[in-house]
Coordinates of C-alpha atoms in Angstrom, one line a residue:
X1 CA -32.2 -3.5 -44.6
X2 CA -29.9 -4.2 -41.6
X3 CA -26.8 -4.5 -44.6
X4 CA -27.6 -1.0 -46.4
X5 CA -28.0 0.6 -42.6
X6 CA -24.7 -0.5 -42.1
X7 CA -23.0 0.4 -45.6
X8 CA -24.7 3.8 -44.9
X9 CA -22.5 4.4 -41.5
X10 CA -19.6 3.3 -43.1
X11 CA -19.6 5.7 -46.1
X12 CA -20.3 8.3 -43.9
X13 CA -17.6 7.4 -41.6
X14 CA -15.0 6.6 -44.7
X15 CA -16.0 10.3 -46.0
X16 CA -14.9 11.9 -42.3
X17 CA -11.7 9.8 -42.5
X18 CA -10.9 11.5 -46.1
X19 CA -11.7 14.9 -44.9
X20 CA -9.2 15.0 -42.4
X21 CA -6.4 12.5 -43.4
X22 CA -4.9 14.9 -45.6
X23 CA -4.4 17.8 -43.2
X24 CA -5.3 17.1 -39.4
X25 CA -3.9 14.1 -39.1
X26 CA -0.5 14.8 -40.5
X27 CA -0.5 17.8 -38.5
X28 CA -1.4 16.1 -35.0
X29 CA 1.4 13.5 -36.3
X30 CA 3.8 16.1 -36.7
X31 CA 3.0 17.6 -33.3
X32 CA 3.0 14.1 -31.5
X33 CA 6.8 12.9 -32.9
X34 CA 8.0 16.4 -31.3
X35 CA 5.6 17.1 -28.0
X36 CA 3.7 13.8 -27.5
X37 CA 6.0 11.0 -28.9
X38 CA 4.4 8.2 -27.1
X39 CA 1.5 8.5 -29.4
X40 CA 3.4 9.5 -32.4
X41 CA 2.7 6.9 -35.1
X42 CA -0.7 6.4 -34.3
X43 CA -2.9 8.4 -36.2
X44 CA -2.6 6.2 -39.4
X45 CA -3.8 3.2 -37.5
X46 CA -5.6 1.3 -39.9
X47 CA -2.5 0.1 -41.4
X48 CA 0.6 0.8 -38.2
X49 CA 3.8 1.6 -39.2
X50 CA 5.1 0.7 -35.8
X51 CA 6.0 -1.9 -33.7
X52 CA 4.7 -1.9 -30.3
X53 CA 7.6 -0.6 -27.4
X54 CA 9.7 0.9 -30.0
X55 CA 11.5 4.6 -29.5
X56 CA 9.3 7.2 -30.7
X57 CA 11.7 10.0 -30.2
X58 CA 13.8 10.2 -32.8
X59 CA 12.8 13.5 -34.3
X60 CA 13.0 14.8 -30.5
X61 CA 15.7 16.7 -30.0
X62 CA 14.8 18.9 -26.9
X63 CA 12.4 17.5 -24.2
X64 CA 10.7 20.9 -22.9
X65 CA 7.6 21.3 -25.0
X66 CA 6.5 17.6 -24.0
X67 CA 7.5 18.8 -20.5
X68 CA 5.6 22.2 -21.0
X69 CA 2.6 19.5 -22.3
X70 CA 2.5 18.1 -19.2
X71 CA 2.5 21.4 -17.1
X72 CA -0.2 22.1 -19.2
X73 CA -2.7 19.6 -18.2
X74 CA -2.0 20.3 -14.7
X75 CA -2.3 23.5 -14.7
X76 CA -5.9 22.4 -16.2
X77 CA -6.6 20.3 -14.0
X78 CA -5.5 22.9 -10.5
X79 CA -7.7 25.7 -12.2
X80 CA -10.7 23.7 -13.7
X81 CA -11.1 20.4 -11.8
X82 CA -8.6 19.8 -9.1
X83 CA -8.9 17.1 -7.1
X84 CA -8.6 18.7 -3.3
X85 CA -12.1 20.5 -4.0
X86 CA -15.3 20.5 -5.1
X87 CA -15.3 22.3 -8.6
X88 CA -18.9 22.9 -9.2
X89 CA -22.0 23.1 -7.3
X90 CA -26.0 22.8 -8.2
X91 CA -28.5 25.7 -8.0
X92 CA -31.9 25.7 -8.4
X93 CA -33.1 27.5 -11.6
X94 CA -35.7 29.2 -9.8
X95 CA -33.4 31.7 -7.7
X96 CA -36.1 31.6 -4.7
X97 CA -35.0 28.1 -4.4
X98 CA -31.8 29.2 -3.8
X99 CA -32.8 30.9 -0.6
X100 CA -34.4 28.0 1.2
X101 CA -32.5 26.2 3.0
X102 CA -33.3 22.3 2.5
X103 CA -33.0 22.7 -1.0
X104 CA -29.7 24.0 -1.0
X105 CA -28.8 21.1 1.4
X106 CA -30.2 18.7 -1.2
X107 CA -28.3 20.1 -4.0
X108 CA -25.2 20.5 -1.9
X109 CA -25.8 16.3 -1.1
X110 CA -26.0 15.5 -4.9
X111 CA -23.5 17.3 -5.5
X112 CA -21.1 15.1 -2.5
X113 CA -22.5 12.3 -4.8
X114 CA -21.4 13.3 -7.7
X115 CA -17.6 14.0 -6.5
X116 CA -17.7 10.4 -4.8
X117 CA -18.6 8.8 -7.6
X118 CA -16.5 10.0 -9.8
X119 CA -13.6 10.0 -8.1
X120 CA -13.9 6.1 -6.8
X121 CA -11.2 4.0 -7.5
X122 CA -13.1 2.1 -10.2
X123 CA -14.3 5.2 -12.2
X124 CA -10.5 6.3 -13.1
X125 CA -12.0 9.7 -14.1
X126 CA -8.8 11.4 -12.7
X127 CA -6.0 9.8 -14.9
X128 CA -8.7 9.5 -18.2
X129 CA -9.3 13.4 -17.6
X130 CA -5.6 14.1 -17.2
X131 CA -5.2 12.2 -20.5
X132 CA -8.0 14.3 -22.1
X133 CA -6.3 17.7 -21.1
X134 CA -3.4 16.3 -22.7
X135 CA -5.0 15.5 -26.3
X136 CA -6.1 19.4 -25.4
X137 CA -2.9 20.3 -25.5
X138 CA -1.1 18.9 -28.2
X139 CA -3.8 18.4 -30.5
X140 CA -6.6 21.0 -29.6
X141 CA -9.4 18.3 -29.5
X142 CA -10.2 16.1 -26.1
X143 CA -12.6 13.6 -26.0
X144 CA -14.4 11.8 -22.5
X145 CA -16.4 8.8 -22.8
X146 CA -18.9 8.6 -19.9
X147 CA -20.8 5.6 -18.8
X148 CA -22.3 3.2 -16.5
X149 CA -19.4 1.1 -14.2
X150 CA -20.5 -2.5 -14.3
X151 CA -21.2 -3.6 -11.1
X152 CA -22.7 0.2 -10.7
X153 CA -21.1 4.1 -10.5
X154 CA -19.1 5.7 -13.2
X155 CA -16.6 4.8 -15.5
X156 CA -14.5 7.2 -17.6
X157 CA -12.4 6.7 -20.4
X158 CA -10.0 9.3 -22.5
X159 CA -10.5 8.5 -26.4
X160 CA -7.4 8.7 -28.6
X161 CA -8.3 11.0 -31.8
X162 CA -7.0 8.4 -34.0
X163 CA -10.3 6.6 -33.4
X164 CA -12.9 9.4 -33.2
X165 CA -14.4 11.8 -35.6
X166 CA -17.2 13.7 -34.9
X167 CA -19.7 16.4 -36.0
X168 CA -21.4 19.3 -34.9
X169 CA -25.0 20.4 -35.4
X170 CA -26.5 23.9 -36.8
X171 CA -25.7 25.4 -33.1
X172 CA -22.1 24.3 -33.4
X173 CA -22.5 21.8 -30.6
X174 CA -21.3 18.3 -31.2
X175 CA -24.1 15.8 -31.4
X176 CA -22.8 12.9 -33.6
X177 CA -19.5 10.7 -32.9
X178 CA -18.4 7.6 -34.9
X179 CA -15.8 5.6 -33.0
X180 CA -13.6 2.9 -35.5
X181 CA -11.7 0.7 -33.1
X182 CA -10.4 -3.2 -33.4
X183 CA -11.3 -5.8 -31.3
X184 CA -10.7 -9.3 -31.3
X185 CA -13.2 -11.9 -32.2
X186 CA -13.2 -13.7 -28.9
X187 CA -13.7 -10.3 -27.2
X188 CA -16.7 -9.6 -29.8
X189 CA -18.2 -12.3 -28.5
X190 CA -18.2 -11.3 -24.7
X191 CA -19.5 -7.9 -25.8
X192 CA -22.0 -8.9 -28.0
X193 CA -25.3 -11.4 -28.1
X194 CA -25.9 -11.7 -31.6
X195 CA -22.6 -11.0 -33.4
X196 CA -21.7 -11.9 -37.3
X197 CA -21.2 -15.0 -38.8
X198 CA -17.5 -14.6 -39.8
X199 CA -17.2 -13.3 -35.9
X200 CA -18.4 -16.2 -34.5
X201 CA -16.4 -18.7 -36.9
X202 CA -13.3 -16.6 -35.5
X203 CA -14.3 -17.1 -32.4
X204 CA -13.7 -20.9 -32.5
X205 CA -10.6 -20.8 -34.6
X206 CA -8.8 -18.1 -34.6
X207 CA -9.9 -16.1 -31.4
X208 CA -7.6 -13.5 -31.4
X209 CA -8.6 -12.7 -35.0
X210 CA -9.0 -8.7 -35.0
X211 CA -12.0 -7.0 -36.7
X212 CA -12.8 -3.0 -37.4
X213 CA -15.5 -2.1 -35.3
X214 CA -17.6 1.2 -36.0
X215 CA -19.6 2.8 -33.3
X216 CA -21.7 5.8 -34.1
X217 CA -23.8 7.9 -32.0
X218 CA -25.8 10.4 -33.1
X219 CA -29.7 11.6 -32.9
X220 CA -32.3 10.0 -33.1
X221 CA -34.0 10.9 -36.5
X222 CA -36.7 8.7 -35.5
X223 CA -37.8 9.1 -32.3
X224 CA -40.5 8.3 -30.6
X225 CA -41.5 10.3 -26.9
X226 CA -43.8 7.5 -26.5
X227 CA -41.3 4.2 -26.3
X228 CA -39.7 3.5 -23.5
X229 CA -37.3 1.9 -25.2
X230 CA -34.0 3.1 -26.6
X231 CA -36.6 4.2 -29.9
X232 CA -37.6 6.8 -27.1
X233 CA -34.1 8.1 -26.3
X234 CA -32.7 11.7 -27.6
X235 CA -29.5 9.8 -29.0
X236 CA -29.2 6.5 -30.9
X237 CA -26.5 4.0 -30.7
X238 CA -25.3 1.6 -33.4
X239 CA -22.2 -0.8 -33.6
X240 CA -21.6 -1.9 -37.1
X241 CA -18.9 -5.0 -38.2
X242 CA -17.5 -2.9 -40.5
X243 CA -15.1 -6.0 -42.4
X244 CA -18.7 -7.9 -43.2
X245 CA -21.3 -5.0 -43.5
X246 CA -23.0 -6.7 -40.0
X247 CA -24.9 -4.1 -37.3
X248 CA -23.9 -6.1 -34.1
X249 CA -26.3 -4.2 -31.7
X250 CA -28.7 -1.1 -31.6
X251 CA -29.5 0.7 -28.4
X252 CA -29.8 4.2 -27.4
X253 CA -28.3 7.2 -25.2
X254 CA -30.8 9.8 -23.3
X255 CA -28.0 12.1 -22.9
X256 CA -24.5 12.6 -25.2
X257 CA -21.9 9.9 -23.8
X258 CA -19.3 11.9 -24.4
X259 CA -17.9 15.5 -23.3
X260 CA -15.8 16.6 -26.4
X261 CA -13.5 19.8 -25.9
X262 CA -11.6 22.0 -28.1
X263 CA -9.1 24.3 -26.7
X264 CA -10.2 26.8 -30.1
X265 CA -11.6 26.8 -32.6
X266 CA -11.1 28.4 -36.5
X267 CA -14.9 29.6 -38.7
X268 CA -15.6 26.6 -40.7
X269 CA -13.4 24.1 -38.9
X270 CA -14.7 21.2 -36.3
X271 CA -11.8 20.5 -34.7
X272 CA -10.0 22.2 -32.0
X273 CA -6.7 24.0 -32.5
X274 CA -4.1 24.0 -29.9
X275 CA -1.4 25.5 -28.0
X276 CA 1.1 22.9 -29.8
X277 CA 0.1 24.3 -33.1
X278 CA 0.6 27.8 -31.5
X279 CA 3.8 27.0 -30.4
X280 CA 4.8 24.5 -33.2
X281 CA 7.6 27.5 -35.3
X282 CA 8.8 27.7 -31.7
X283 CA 9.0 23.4 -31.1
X284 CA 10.9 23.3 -34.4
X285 CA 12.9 26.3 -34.0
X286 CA 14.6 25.0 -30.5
X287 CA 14.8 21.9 -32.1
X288 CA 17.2 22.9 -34.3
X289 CA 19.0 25.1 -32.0
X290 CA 19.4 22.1 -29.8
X291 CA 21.2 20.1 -32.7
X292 CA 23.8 22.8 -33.2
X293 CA 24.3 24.0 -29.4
X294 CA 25.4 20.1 -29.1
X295 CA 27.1 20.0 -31.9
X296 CA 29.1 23.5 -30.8
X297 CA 29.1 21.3 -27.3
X298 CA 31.1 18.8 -28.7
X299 CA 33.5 20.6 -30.3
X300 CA 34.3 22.5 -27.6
X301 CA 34.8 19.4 -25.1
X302 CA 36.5 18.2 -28.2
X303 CA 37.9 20.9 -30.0
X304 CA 39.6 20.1 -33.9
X305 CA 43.0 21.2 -33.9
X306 CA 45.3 22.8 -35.7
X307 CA 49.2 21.6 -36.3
X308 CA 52.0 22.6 -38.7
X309 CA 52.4 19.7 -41.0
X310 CA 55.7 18.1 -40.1
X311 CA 54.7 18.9 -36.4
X312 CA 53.9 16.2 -33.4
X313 CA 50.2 15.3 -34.6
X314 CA 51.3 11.6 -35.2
X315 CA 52.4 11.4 -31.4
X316 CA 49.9 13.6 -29.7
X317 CA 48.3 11.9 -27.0
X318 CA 44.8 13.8 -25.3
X319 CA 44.6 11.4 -22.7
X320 CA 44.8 13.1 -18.9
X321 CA 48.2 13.9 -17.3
X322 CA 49.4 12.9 -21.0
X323 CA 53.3 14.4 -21.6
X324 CA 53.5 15.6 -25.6
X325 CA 57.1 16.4 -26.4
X326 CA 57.4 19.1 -28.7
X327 CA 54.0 20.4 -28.5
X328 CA 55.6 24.0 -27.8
X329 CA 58.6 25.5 -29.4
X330 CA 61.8 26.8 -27.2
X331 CA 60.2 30.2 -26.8
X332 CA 57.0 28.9 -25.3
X333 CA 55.0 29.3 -28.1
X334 CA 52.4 26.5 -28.7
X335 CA 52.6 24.5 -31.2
X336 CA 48.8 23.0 -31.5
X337 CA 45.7 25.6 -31.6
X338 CA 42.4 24.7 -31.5
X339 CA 39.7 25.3 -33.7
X340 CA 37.7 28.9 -32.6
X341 CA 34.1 27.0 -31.5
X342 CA 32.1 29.9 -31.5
X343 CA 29.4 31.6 -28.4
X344 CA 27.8 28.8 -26.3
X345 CA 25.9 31.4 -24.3
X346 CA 24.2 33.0 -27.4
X347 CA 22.8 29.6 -28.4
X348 CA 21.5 29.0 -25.0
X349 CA 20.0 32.3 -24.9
X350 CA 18.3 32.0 -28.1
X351 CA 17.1 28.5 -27.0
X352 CA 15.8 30.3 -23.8
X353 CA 13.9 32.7 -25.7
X354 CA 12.4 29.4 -27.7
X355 CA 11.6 27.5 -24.3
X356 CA 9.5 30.8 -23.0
X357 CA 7.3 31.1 -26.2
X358 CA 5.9 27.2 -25.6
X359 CA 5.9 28.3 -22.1
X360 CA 3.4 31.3 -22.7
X361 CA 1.8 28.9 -25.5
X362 CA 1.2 26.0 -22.7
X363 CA 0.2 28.0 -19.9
X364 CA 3.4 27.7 -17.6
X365 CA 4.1 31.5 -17.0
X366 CA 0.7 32.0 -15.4
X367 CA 1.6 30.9 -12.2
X368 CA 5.1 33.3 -12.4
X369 CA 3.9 35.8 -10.8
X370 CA 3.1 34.1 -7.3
X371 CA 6.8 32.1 -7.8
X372 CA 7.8 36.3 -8.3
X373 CA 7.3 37.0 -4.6
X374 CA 9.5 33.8 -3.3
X375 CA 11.6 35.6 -0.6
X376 CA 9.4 38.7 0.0
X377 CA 6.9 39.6 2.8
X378 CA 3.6 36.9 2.7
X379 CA 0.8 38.9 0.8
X380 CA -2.4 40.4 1.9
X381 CA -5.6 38.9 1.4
X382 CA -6.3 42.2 -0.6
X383 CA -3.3 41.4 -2.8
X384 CA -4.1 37.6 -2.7
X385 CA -7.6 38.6 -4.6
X386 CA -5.8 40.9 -6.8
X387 CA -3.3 38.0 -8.1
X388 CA -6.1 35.5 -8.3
X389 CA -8.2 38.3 -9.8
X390 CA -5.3 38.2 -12.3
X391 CA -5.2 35.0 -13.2
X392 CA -8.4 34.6 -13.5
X393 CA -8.4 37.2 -16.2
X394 CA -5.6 35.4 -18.5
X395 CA -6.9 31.8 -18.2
X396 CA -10.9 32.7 -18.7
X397 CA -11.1 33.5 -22.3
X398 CA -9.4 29.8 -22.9
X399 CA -10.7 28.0 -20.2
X400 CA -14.1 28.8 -20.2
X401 CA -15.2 27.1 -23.3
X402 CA -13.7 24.1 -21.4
X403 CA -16.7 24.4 -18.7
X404 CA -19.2 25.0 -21.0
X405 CA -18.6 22.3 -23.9
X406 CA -17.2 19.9 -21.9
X407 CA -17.6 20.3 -18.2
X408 CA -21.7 21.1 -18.2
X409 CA -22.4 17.6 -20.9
X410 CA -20.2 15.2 -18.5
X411 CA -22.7 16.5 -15.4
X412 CA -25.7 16.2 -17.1
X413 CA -24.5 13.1 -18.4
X414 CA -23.3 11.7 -14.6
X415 CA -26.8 13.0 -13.2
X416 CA -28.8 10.9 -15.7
X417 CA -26.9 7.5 -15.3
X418 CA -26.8 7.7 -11.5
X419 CA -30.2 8.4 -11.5
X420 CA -31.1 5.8 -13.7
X421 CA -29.0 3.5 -11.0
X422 CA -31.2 4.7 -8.2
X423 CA -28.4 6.4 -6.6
X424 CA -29.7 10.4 -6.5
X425 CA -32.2 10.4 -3.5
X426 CA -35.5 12.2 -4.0
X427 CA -36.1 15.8 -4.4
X428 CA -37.8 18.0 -1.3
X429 CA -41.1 19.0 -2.0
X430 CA -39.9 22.5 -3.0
X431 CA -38.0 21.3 -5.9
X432 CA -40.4 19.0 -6.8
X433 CA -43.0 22.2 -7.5
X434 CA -39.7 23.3 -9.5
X435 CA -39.5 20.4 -11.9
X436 CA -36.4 19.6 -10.8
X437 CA -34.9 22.3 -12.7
X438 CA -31.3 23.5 -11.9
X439 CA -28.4 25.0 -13.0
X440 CA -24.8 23.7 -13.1
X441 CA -22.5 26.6 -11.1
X442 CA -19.2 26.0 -11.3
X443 CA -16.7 26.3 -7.9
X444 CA -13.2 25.6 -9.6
X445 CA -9.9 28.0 -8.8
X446 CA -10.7 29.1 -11.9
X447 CA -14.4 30.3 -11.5
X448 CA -13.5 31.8 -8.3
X449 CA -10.4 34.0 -9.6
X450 CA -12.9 35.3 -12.1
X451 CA -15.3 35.8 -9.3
X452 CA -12.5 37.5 -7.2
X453 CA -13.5 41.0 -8.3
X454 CA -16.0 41.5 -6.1
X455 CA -14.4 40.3 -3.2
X456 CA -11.6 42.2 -4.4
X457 CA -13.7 45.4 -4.8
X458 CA -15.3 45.0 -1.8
X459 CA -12.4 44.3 0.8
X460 CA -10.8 47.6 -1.0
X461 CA -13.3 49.6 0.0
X462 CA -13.8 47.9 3.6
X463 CA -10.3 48.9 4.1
X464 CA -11.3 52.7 3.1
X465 CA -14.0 52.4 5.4
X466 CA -11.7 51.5 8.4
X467 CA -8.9 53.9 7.7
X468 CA -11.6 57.0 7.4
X469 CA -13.6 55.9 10.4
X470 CA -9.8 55.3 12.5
X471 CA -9.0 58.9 11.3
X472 CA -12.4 60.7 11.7
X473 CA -13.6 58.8 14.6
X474 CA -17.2 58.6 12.6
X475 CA -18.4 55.2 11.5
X476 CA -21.1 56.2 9.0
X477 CA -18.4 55.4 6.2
X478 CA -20.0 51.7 7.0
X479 CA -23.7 52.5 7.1
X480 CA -22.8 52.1 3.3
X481 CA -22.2 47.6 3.7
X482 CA -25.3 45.6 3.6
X483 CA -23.7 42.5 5.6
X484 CA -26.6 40.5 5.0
X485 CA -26.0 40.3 1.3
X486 CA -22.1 40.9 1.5
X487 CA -21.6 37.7 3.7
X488 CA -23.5 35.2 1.8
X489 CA -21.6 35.8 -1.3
X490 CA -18.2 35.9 -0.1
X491 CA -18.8 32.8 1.9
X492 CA -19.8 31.9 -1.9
X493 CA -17.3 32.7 -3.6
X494 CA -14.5 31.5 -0.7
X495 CA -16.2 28.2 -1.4
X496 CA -17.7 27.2 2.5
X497 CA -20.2 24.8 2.1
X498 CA -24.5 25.2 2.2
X499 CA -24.2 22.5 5.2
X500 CA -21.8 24.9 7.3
X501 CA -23.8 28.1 7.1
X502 CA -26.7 28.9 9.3
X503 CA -29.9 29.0 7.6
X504 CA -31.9 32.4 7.5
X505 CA -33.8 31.3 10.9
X506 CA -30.7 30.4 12.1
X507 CA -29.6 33.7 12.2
X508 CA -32.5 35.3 13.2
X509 CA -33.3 33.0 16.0
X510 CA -29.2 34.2 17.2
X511 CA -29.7 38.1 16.7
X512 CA -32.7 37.2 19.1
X513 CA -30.9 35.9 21.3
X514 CA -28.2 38.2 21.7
X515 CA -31.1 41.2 21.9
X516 CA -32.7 39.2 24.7
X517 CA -29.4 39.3 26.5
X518 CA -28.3 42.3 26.1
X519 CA -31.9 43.6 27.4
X520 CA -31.7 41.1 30.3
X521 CA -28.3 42.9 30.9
X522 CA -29.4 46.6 30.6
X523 CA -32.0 45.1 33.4
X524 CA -29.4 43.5 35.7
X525 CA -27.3 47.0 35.5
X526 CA -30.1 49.2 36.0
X527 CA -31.7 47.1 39.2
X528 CA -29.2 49.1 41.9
X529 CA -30.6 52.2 40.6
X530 CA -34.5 51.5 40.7
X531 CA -33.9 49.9 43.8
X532 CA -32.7 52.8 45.2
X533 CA -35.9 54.8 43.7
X534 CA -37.6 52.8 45.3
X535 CA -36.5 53.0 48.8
X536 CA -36.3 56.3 48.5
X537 CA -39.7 57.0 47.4
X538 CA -41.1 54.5 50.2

């Protein structure tokens, strides 16, 4: 039974690796040797063409689309999950919640948890994530493995797609992954308790004998709510010693292990497209402009020349300060001309045009229009709003499906292993009534620019307000502002934290106070006067 289980997972996986050898993998190949060359040669890795260290850029002729790559994933990683800020925050489905203030100090706390965790020096989310936006960019597809840090925490690693394959459900949301990877026998044995026969004989004679390892996740078509067991998970787990047919382990997953992103994606495709395959005309285009802009480089540093044919070519000497007798006639007129090499300029200015396609393609422009207004008076925070506003607005159609396919699974997943570690503290009773149930908001630069028409909305007509009331002298113009409401949210959307705003008592136990003190004052300035009834009425 064990051996037809694990036949089964490897036909399955053998008919993904068909599927997509024929197109996807010679087309991430053929981006990779021109945009990401350290991982050209990769994709065919069950039998390498490559030695390990070689140079991997011989078909690389211009360096700025693997430049414009790398721009790319920063410019991810600043507007989805930079690393100066908290990019997301917890909210309590139950919008009541919201409004109470222990519970949004909870959430606020779990969230502080959550950002310590992963960014500890063991989890290495930062570099893996990096990596992943990087696979986004060149290939279309990015894939984060999420798990349990031994010893305790996170741990994070970026897959390569040469090694994954996955598949999506009837919703479109990816729920199964097989993972095909080598290890070496002696490493087997550290990993696993009851590995294969021919693994174990490895292990004592050849250790570092390699084997094809096949990990597949997927659901769990047998399920059972009642085990508390991995048989009662959402997700099951199997490793399968592909070279002898062997499941090494079975186990389970109560949440998908893996956030899997695609930058886009084509009707009746699974993998992501990306802005490498956009760009790649472009990529091959200045490729070839760069050959011949060197090549008219060359000849013009080094120019062929043209001699009459019993002149001094034999004795001509290009060296500096070198004296050429003969080289003009009596008259003055020369006697060697040099080849006519053609417009420099033009080529760079076609290769210019090249360079800002896979700029737009990767992302780079968007931040032109603040490196625009380098020199000029600093901007309003009215116009500040209106360029984030902006930005916001070109990045969200692209980015977005990065914070709901790949963003929202990695929380959920984080929540569920640190919980399982004992790390999340308990709820407040108000949550508690609640279930527990929240929702996942996200805080990034990017969820804030899109946000920034409100603010942006708002301040505009706050400056109307002010000029009208300046001019008429009448301050109804503001009657029209509900502070109370207005406040909150742009503290919201300015990102200040739950634990530095006053709570709803808070700030009616200070409006109190300051109408106790200003009708202590009104006392202390009318006393003179009733004193003076006074006296005058005794």
């Amino acid at each position: 039974m064990s051996e037809k289980r694990a036949t089964q997972i490897i036909d399955q996986l053998r008919k993904k690796k068909t599927d997509r050898e024929g197109s996807w993998e010679s087309h991430w190949e053929e981006i990779a040797e021109r945009v990401l060359t350290r991982q050209s040669k990769i994709f065919f890795n069950s039998n390498p063409s490559f030695t390990k260290g070689e140079k991997k850029t011989e078909k690389q002729f211009d360096a700025s689309p693997e430049i414009a790559l790398g721009r790319f994933a920063s410019v991810m990683e600043t507007m989805i999950s930079p690393t100066h800020q908290m990019w997301h925050n917890l909210r309590a489905s139950d919008e009541s919640l919201n409004r109470k203030h222990a519970v949004r100090v909870y959430l606020e706390q779990i969230n502080k948890i959550l950002w310590r965790q992963r960014y500890r020096s063991t989890a290495n989310y930062q570099s893996q994530q990096y990596e992943t936006y990087m696979s986004l960019g060149a290939y279309g597809t990015g894939a984060l493995w999420i798990d349990a840090a031994d010893g305790g925490g996170l741990r994070y690693r970026s897959m390569h797609l040469s090694e994954v394959y996955f598949d999506i459900n009837h919703q479109g949301v990816v729920d199964t992954i097989y993972r095909r990877y080598e290890q070496t026998a002696r490493q087997l044995m550290q990993e696993f308790d009851e590995p294969s026969k021919q693994i174990r004989e490895a292990a004592d004679k050849d250790p570092d004998k390699k084997f094809w390892i096949i990990h597949c996740v997927r659901p769990n078509g047998e399920m059972d709510s009642k085990r508390v067991d991995f048989r009662g998970m959402e997700f099951s787990s199997i490793y399968v010693d592909e070279d002898n047919k062997f499941i090494l382990s079975e186990g389970g997953f109560a949440t998908f292990p893996m956030a899997l992103s695609r930058y886009i994606t084509t009707p009746g495709e699974i993998y992501g497209r990306s802005p490498a395959m956009l760009a790649l005309p472009a990529i091959k285009s200045l490729n070839e402009m760069k050959k011949s802009v060197l090549t008219q480089g060359h000849r013009i540093n080094n120019p062929a020349l043209f001699v009459h044919d019993d002149g001094i070519m034999d004795g001509l000497n290009i060296a500096p300060n070198a004296v050429n007798y003969g080289g003009v006639s009596k008259d003055g007129r020369m006697m060697v001309h040099t080849l006519p090499t053609g417009n420099l300029a033009a080529g760079q200015e076609m290769m210019q045009m090249e360079k800002d396609i896979i700029n737009d393609a990767f992302l780079v422009n968007i931040f032109q229009v603040l490196i625009d207004r380098r020199g000029q008076t600093p901007p309003t925070a009215t116009e500040v709003l209106e360029l984030t506003k902006e930005k916001g607005s070109l990045l969200a159609p692209t980015m977005g499906r990065q914070q709901s396919e790949a963003q929202g699974p990695m929380i959920e997943r984080e929540l569920d292993l640190l919980a399982k570690q004992g790390i999340i503290p308990p709820m407040p009773p108000e949550l508690i009534e609640a279930a527990g149930e929240f929702e996942i908001e996200y805080d990034s630069p990017l969820a804030r620019a899109q946000k920034a028409e409100q603010a942006s909305g708002m301040f505009r007509s706050l400056e109307l307000a002010t000029t009208h009331a300046n001019v008429t002298q009448d301050p109804a113009a503001f009657d029209w502002f509900n502070m109370d409401v207005i406040m909150p949210q742009v503290m919201d959307i300015n990102n200040v934290p739950a634990s530095w705003q006053s709570s709803q008592k808070q700030v009616d136990a200070k409006r109190e106070g300051r109408n106790q003190q200003a009708e202590t004052q009104q006392l202390i300035e009318a006393a003179p006067a009733a004193a003076g009834i006074i006296k005058a009425v005794q």
